[in-house]
Amino acid sequence: MIEVFANGRKFSEWTDARVSRSLDHIAASFSLSLVARDSLGDRVRLFPGDSVEVAVNGTAVISGFVDRLSTSFAAGSHSVVVSGCECSGDIADCCIDSPLEWENKKMDEIIRIVCAGFGLSFSNRMNVDVGQAFKKFSVEPGAKALDTIVKLCRERGILCCSDGVGKVYLLKPDSCPRGPALLQGKNLMAASVDFSLVDRFSSYTVYGTGKAKKKVVGTSSDVDVERNRPLVVVDSNAVEKDKVQARADWECRIRKAKSMAFRATVHGWEHEGGLWAPGVICSFEAPELFVEEPLDLLVSSVDYSWGGDGEITELTLVQPEVFEPQPESKKVKAIKAAKADPWKAVKKAVQG
């Protein structure tokens, strides 16, 4: 059962409900179609700005606010639709107030400070390696809080996520916990897949900067693309061979990973380990979709819904490489040696 608690009341007189969580959006969201009046004849009163808690089968999945109320009536009908998002949505919408600069802070320390400014808690509960402290990290005035967090995480191949109730944490896509297997004929109610070659190419060539005779070049090939479909990328920041090669290999991997996306529907909102949630790796097997051998896929989004078919969970599954960050290719600035001062000895003598 999906229950909504707000203004000291429990709202359960709804005709349609959907709760969504995704690795692509830090804030979970919800949408409810309610009857205009409850069983006691009282008018439903949920307005933008009201704080709410949404629970699925007794487990809180969203702690947030109502963003929108839409209501209408006609002959014989009166509808109310309420939608909103988790409280972490504020860091996606709003700018950092202060501070705008940090020194000798690790990534998780900066994220904790940013989150605290919006009343959110942060913990690195999965013990993700955050690397060394930043000697200095700063943002421009007007920088969005989430953009700052994403910038910090992307450089180190880490995702910043929320658990739906305002607790922010870090996730490494290639080391996610495992979930239950999804198998055609067993627990898959329905499934679909899109295969595409639109953004894939037979070869990837990346040029860095340098003189005409000394340009650094990196190449990579996709053996699954049989036609001649070359792609050339100019990376003006790359000056080293390993940087352009890493970029070429990444272009090949990321485009291949994004060329297929699966949707799966299962009965209920829970599996044997608890509620379905994004950020788990599932073994997927569906011969009707040409997946005849088990394929490890990452659950990137989860939609809990209730309607005519009862409790349904819709999963979006992708290859973990989809979230692999683009390799860093910034120019390495050489430190110039200071020029010798021919008058140094004279100045020292004059100054005594």
CSV table of C-alpha atoms in Angstrom, one decimal:
chain,number,residue,atom,x,y,z
A,1,MET,CA,0.0,0.0,0.0
A,2,ILE,CA,1.1,3.5,-0.8
A,3,GLU,CA,0.4,5.9,2.1
A,4,VAL,CA,0.8,9.7,2.3
A,5,PHE,CA,1.2,11.5,5.6
A,6,ALA,CA,0.8,15.3,5.7
A,7,ASN,CA,-0.6,18.0,7.9
A,8,GLY,CA,-1.1,15.4,10.7
A,9,ARG,CA,-3.3,13.2,8.5
A,10,LYS,CA,-2.9,10.0,6.5
A,11,PHE,CA,-4.2,10.2,2.9
A,12,SER,CA,-5.0,6.9,1.4
A,13,GLU,CA,-8.1,7.7,-0.7
A,14,TRP,CA,-6.4,7.8,-4.1
A,15,THR,CA,-7.2,6.2,-7.4
A,16,ASP,CA,-3.8,6.1,-9.0
A,17,ALA,CA,-0.3,6.4,-7.5
A,18,ARG,CA,3.3,6.5,-8.8
A,19,VAL,CA,6.6,6.9,-6.9
A,20,SER,CA,9.9,7.2,-8.9
A,21,ARG,CA,13.5,6.9,-7.9
A,22,SER,CA,16.4,7.2,-10.4
A,23,LEU,CA,20.2,7.4,-10.5
A,24,ASP,CA,19.8,10.2,-13.1
A,25,HIS,CA,17.8,12.4,-10.7
A,26,ILE,CA,18.9,12.9,-7.1
A,27,ALA,CA,15.4,13.6,-5.8
A,28,ALA,CA,12.7,10.9,-5.8
A,29,SER,CA,9.3,12.1,-7.0
A,30,PHE,CA,5.6,11.1,-6.5
A,31,SER,CA,2.3,11.7,-8.2
A,32,LEU,CA,-1.1,10.8,-6.7
A,33,SER,CA,-4.6,11.0,-8.1
A,34,LEU,CA,-6.9,11.5,-5.1
A,35,VAL,CA,-10.7,11.6,-4.6
A,36,ALA,CA,-11.8,15.2,-3.9
A,37,ARG,CA,-13.4,14.2,-0.6
A,38,ASP,CA,-12.4,11.5,1.9
A,39,SER,CA,-14.6,8.9,3.5
A,40,LEU,CA,-15.8,11.4,6.1
A,41,GLY,CA,-16.8,13.9,3.4
A,42,ASP,CA,-13.9,16.3,4.2
A,43,ARG,CA,-12.2,18.0,1.3
A,44,VAL,CA,-8.7,16.9,0.5
A,45,ARG,CA,-6.3,19.7,1.4
A,46,LEU,CA,-2.7,19.2,0.2
A,47,PHE,CA,-1.1,22.4,-1.1
A,48,PRO,CA,2.3,23.3,-2.6
A,49,GLY,CA,4.9,23.6,0.1
A,50,ASP,CA,3.3,21.1,2.5
A,51,SER,CA,5.8,18.6,3.9
A,52,VAL,CA,4.9,15.0,3.2
A,53,GLU,CA,6.1,11.5,3.8
A,54,VAL,CA,5.3,8.7,1.3
A,55,ALA,CA,5.4,5.1,2.5
A,56,VAL,CA,5.3,2.0,0.4
A,57,ASN,CA,4.2,-1.1,2.4
A,58,GLY,CA,5.1,0.7,5.6
A,59,THR,CA,8.6,1.7,4.5
A,60,ALA,CA,9.2,5.4,4.0
A,61,VAL,CA,10.4,6.0,0.5
A,62,ILE,CA,10.0,9.8,0.2
A,63,SER,CA,10.3,12.6,2.7
A,64,GLY,CA,9.7,15.8,0.9
A,65,PHE,CA,7.3,18.4,-0.2
A,66,VAL,CA,4.2,19.0,-2.4
A,67,ASP,CA,5.3,20.9,-5.5
A,68,ARG,CA,2.0,21.1,-7.4
A,69,LEU,CA,-1.7,20.7,-6.9
A,70,SER,CA,-4.0,20.3,-9.9
A,71,THR,CA,-7.7,20.1,-9.4
A,72,SER,CA,-10.7,20.3,-11.7
A,73,PHE,CA,-14.4,19.4,-11.9
A,74,ALA,CA,-17.0,18.6,-14.5
A,75,ALA,CA,-20.5,17.2,-14.4
A,76,GLY,CA,-20.3,14.1,-12.2
A,77,SER,CA,-16.6,14.2,-11.5
A,78,HIS,CA,-14.0,16.0,-9.5
A,79,SER,CA,-10.3,15.2,-9.7
A,80,VAL,CA,-7.3,16.1,-7.6
A,81,VAL,CA,-3.7,15.4,-8.6
A,82,VAL,CA,-0.9,16.0,-6.2
A,83,SER,CA,2.8,15.8,-7.1
A,84,GLY,CA,6.1,16.5,-5.4
A,85,CYS,CA,9.6,15.4,-4.7
A,86,GLU,CA,12.0,14.5,-2.0
A,87,CYS,CA,13.6,17.2,0.1
A,88,SER,CA,17.0,16.6,-1.7
A,89,GLY,CA,15.4,18.3,-4.7
A,90,ASP,CA,16.4,21.7,-3.2
A,91,ILE,CA,20.1,21.0,-4.0
A,92,ALA,CA,19.2,20.4,-7.6
A,93,ASP,CA,17.2,23.7,-7.9
A,94,CYS,CA,19.2,26.0,-5.7
A,95,CYS,CA,22.6,27.7,-5.6
A,96,ILE,CA,25.3,27.4,-2.9
A,97,ASP,CA,25.1,30.3,-0.5
A,98,SER,CA,28.4,29.9,1.3
A,99,PRO,CA,31.2,29.0,1.5
A,100,LEU,CA,32.3,29.0,-2.2
A,101,GLU,CA,35.9,27.9,-1.6
A,102,TRP,CA,37.4,25.0,0.4
A,103,GLU,CA,41.0,24.2,1.1
A,104,ASN,CA,42.5,20.8,2.0
A,105,LYS,CA,39.1,19.1,2.1
A,106,LYS,CA,38.3,15.6,0.7
A,107,MET,CA,35.4,15.2,-1.7
A,108,ASP,CA,33.1,13.7,0.9
A,109,GLU,CA,33.8,16.5,3.3
A,110,ILE,CA,32.8,19.2,0.8
A,111,ILE,CA,29.6,17.3,-0.1
A,112,ARG,CA,28.7,17.0,3.5
A,113,ILE,CA,29.1,20.8,4.0
A,114,VAL,CA,27.0,21.5,0.9
A,115,CYS,CA,24.2,19.1,2.0
A,116,ALA,CA,24.2,20.5,5.5
A,117,GLY,CA,23.3,23.9,4.1
A,118,PHE,CA,20.0,22.4,2.9
A,119,GLY,CA,19.3,20.4,6.0
A,120,LEU,CA,20.3,17.1,4.4
A,121,SER,CA,22.5,14.4,6.0
A,122,PHE,CA,25.4,12.8,4.1
A,123,SER,CA,27.3,9.6,4.8
A,124,ASN,CA,29.7,7.5,2.7
A,125,ARG,CA,27.9,4.3,3.9
A,126,MET,CA,29.3,2.2,1.0
A,127,ASN,CA,32.9,3.2,1.8
A,128,VAL,CA,33.6,4.5,-1.7
A,129,ASP,CA,37.2,5.6,-2.2
A,130,VAL,CA,37.0,9.4,-2.5
A,131,GLY,CA,40.7,9.9,-3.2
A,132,GLN,CA,43.0,12.5,-1.8
A,133,ALA,CA,42.0,15.9,-0.4
A,134,PHE,CA,41.7,18.9,-2.8
A,135,LYS,CA,44.4,21.4,-2.1
A,136,LYS,CA,41.9,24.0,-3.2
A,137,PHE,CA,38.4,23.7,-4.7
A,138,SER,CA,36.2,26.7,-5.5
A,139,VAL,CA,33.0,27.5,-7.4
A,140,GLU,CA,31.7,30.7,-8.9
A,141,PRO,CA,28.8,32.6,-7.3
A,142,GLY,CA,25.5,31.3,-8.6
A,143,ALA,CA,26.7,27.7,-9.0
A,144,LYS,CA,24.0,25.2,-8.3
A,145,ALA,CA,24.6,22.9,-5.4
A,146,LEU,CA,24.0,19.7,-7.3
A,147,ASP,CA,26.2,20.8,-10.2
A,148,THR,CA,29.1,21.3,-7.7
A,149,ILE,CA,28.6,17.9,-6.2
A,150,VAL,CA,28.4,16.2,-9.7
A,151,LYS,CA,31.5,18.0,-10.7
A,152,LEU,CA,33.3,16.6,-7.7
A,153,CYS,CA,32.1,13.1,-8.3
A,154,ARG,CA,32.4,12.8,-12.1
A,155,GLU,CA,36.2,13.3,-12.0
A,156,ARG,CA,36.5,10.2,-9.9
A,157,GLY,CA,33.8,8.0,-11.5
A,158,ILE,CA,31.4,8.3,-8.5
A,159,LEU,CA,27.6,8.9,-8.4
A,160,CYS,CA,25.9,11.0,-5.8
A,161,CYS,CA,22.5,9.5,-4.8
A,162,SER,CA,19.8,9.9,-2.3
A,163,ASP,CA,17.8,7.3,-0.5
A,164,GLY,CA,14.5,9.1,-0.9
A,165,VAL,CA,14.2,10.4,2.6
A,166,GLY,CA,16.9,13.1,2.5
A,167,LYS,CA,20.0,11.0,3.1
A,168,VAL,CA,22.7,11.5,0.5
A,169,TYR,CA,25.3,8.9,-0.2
A,170,LEU,CA,28.0,7.9,-2.8
A,171,LEU,CA,27.8,5.0,-5.2
A,172,LYS,CA,30.4,3.4,-7.5
A,173,PRO,CA,28.5,1.9,-10.5
A,174,ASP,CA,31.0,-0.9,-11.1
A,175,SER,CA,30.8,-2.1,-7.4
A,176,CYS,CA,27.1,-2.0,-6.7
A,177,PRO,CA,25.4,-4.7,-4.5
A,178,ARG,CA,23.7,-7.5,-6.3
A,179,GLY,CA,19.9,-7.9,-6.5
A,180,PRO,CA,17.7,-10.8,-7.5
A,181,ALA,CA,17.9,-12.3,-11.0
A,182,LEU,CA,15.3,-11.2,-13.5
A,183,LEU,CA,14.2,-14.2,-15.6
A,184,GLN,CA,11.7,-14.6,-18.4
A,185,GLY,CA,9.0,-17.1,-17.4
A,186,LYS,CA,9.7,-16.6,-13.7
A,187,ASN,CA,9.5,-13.2,-12.2
A,188,LEU,CA,9.4,-11.0,-15.4
A,189,MET,CA,5.8,-9.9,-15.9
A,190,ALA,CA,6.8,-7.9,-19.1
A,191,ALA,CA,10.1,-6.6,-20.6
A,192,SER,CA,11.3,-4.6,-23.6
A,193,VAL,CA,14.6,-3.5,-25.1
A,194,ASP,CA,15.8,-0.9,-27.6
A,195,PHE,CA,18.9,-1.7,-29.6
A,196,SER,CA,20.4,1.1,-31.6
A,197,LEU,CA,23.4,1.8,-33.8
A,198,VAL,CA,22.5,5.5,-34.3
A,199,ASP,CA,25.3,6.8,-32.1
A,200,ARG,CA,27.8,4.1,-32.6
A,201,PHE,CA,30.7,4.2,-35.1
A,202,SER,CA,33.2,1.8,-36.6
A,203,SER,CA,36.2,3.8,-35.6
A,204,TYR,CA,37.0,6.6,-33.1
A,205,THR,CA,39.9,9.0,-33.7
A,206,VAL,CA,40.8,11.6,-31.1
A,207,TYR,CA,43.2,14.4,-31.9
A,208,GLY,CA,44.9,16.3,-29.1
A,209,THR,CA,46.8,19.6,-29.4
A,210,GLY,CA,50.3,20.2,-30.7
A,211,LYS,CA,52.2,21.1,-33.8
A,212,ALA,CA,51.1,19.6,-37.1
A,213,LYS,CA,54.0,17.0,-37.1
A,214,LYS,CA,53.6,16.2,-33.4
A,215,LYS,CA,49.9,15.9,-32.9
A,216,VAL,CA,48.9,13.3,-30.4
A,217,VAL,CA,46.3,10.8,-31.8
A,218,GLY,CA,44.3,8.0,-30.2
A,219,THR,CA,42.2,5.4,-32.0
A,220,SER,CA,39.7,2.8,-31.0
A,221,SER,CA,37.4,0.4,-33.0
A,222,ASP,CA,33.9,-1.0,-32.5
A,223,VAL,CA,34.0,-4.4,-34.3
A,224,ASP,CA,30.2,-4.7,-34.1
A,225,VAL,CA,29.8,-1.9,-36.5
A,226,GLU,CA,30.5,-3.4,-39.9
A,227,ARG,CA,29.9,-0.3,-42.1
A,228,ASN,CA,32.5,2.4,-42.5
A,229,ARG,CA,31.3,4.9,-39.9
A,230,PRO,CA,34.3,6.9,-38.7
A,231,LEU,CA,34.1,9.6,-36.0
A,232,VAL,CA,36.8,12.2,-35.4
A,233,VAL,CA,36.9,14.1,-32.1
A,234,VAL,CA,39.2,17.1,-31.4
A,235,ASP,CA,40.1,17.4,-27.7
A,236,SER,CA,41.7,20.8,-27.3
A,237,ASN,CA,42.7,20.0,-23.7
A,238,ALA,CA,44.6,16.8,-24.4
A,239,VAL,CA,48.3,17.1,-24.9
A,240,GLU,CA,49.5,13.6,-24.0
A,241,LYS,CA,49.2,10.3,-25.9
A,242,ASP,CA,47.6,8.4,-23.0
A,243,LYS,CA,44.9,11.1,-22.6
A,244,VAL,CA,43.7,11.0,-26.2
A,245,GLN,CA,43.8,7.2,-26.2
A,246,ALA,CA,41.8,7.0,-23.1
A,247,ARG,CA,39.2,9.4,-24.6
A,248,ALA,CA,39.0,7.2,-27.8
A,249,ASP,CA,38.5,4.0,-25.8
A,250,TRP,CA,35.9,5.8,-23.6
A,251,GLU,CA,33.9,7.0,-26.7
A,252,CYS,CA,33.7,3.4,-27.9
A,253,ARG,CA,32.7,2.0,-24.6
A,254,ILE,CA,30.1,4.6,-23.6
A,255,ARG,CA,28.4,4.6,-26.9
A,256,LYS,CA,28.2,0.8,-27.0
A,257,ALA,CA,26.8,0.8,-23.4
A,258,LYS,CA,24.2,3.3,-24.3
A,259,SER,CA,23.1,1.5,-27.4
A,260,MET,CA,20.7,-0.8,-25.5
A,261,ALA,CA,18.3,-0.1,-22.7
A,262,PHE,CA,15.9,-2.5,-21.0
A,263,ARG,CA,12.6,-2.0,-19.3
A,264,ALA,CA,11.3,-4.7,-17.0
A,265,THR,CA,8.0,-5.0,-15.1
A,266,VAL,CA,7.6,-7.2,-12.0
A,267,HIS,CA,4.7,-7.9,-9.7
A,268,GLY,CA,4.8,-6.1,-6.3
A,269,TRP,CA,7.1,-3.5,-5.0
A,270,GLU,CA,9.4,-5.8,-3.0
A,271,HIS,CA,11.7,-8.8,-3.6
A,272,GLU,CA,13.2,-11.1,-1.0
A,273,GLY,CA,15.8,-8.5,0.0
A,274,GLY,CA,13.4,-5.6,0.5
A,275,LEU,CA,12.0,-2.8,-1.7
A,276,TRP,CA,13.2,-2.5,-5.3
A,277,ALA,CA,15.7,0.3,-5.5
A,278,PRO,CA,18.1,1.8,-8.1
A,279,GLY,CA,21.8,1.0,-7.7
A,280,VAL,CA,21.8,-2.8,-7.7
A,281,ILE,CA,23.2,-5.2,-10.3
A,282,CYS,CA,20.7,-7.9,-11.5
A,283,SER,CA,21.4,-10.8,-13.7
A,284,PHE,CA,18.9,-10.5,-16.7
A,285,GLU,CA,17.9,-13.3,-19.0
A,286,ALA,CA,15.1,-13.1,-21.6
A,287,PRO,CA,15.4,-15.2,-24.8
A,288,GLU,CA,12.5,-13.4,-26.4
A,289,LEU,CA,14.7,-10.2,-26.2
A,290,PHE,CA,17.7,-12.0,-27.6
A,291,VAL,CA,19.3,-12.2,-24.2
A,292,GLU,CA,19.8,-16.0,-24.0
A,293,GLU,CA,22.7,-15.9,-21.6
A,294,PRO,CA,22.7,-14.1,-18.2
A,295,LEU,CA,23.6,-10.4,-18.6
A,296,ASP,CA,24.6,-8.3,-15.6
A,297,LEU,CA,22.6,-5.0,-15.8
A,298,LEU,CA,22.4,-2.0,-13.4
A,299,VAL,CA,19.0,-0.9,-12.2
A,300,SER,CA,19.1,2.8,-13.0
A,301,SER,CA,15.5,3.7,-12.1
A,302,VAL,CA,12.5,2.3,-10.3
A,303,ASP,CA,8.8,3.3,-10.6
A,304,TYR,CA,6.4,2.0,-8.0
A,305,SER,CA,2.8,2.2,-9.3
A,306,TRP,CA,-0.7,1.2,-8.3
A,307,GLY,CA,-3.7,0.9,-10.6
A,308,GLY,CA,-5.9,-1.6,-12.3
A,309,ASP,CA,-3.2,-4.3,-12.2
A,310,GLY,CA,-2.4,-3.8,-8.5
A,311,GLU,CA,1.1,-3.2,-7.2
A,312,ILE,CA,3.6,-3.0,-10.1
A,313,THR,CA,7.3,-2.1,-10.2
A,314,GLU,CA,8.9,-0.9,-13.5
A,315,LEU,CA,12.6,-1.1,-13.7
A,316,THR,CA,15.0,0.6,-16.2
A,317,LEU,CA,18.2,-1.5,-16.6
A,318,VAL,CA,21.4,-0.4,-18.3
A,319,GLN,CA,25.0,-1.5,-18.6
A,320,PRO,CA,27.1,-0.1,-15.7
A,321,GLU,CA,29.5,1.5,-18.2
A,322,VAL,CA,26.7,4.0,-19.0
A,323,PHE,CA,27.8,6.0,-15.9
A,324,GLU,CA,31.5,5.9,-16.6
A,325,PRO,CA,32.9,9.5,-16.6
A,326,GLN,CA,34.8,11.0,-19.5
A,327,PRO,CA,38.5,10.8,-18.8
A,328,GLU,CA,40.2,13.9,-17.6
A,329,SER,CA,42.2,15.6,-20.3
A,330,LYS,CA,43.1,19.0,-18.9
A,331,LYS,CA,46.4,20.6,-20.0
A,332,VAL,CA,49.2,20.2,-17.6
A,333,LYS,CA,50.7,23.6,-17.0
A,334,ALA,CA,54.5,23.6,-16.8
A,335,ILE,CA,56.0,25.5,-13.9
A,336,LYS,CA,58.5,28.1,-15.3
A,337,ALA,CA,61.7,28.5,-13.5
A,338,ALA,CA,62.2,32.0,-11.9
A,339,LYS,CA,64.7,34.2,-13.8
A,340,ALA,CA,67.9,34.9,-11.9
A,341,ASP,CA,68.2,38.4,-10.5
A,342,PRO,CA,71.6,39.9,-11.4
A,343,TRP,CA,71.2,42.6,-8.8
A,344,LYS,CA,70.4,40.2,-5.9
A,345,ALA,CA,73.8,40.5,-4.2
A,346,VAL,CA,73.8,44.3,-4.5
A,347,LYS,CA,70.2,44.6,-3.1
A,348,LYS,CA,71.1,42.4,-0.2
A,349,ALA,CA,74.2,44.5,0.6
A,350,VAL,CA,72.3,47.8,0.5
A,351,GLN,CA,69.5,46.4,2.7
A,352,GLY,CA,72.2,45.4,5.2
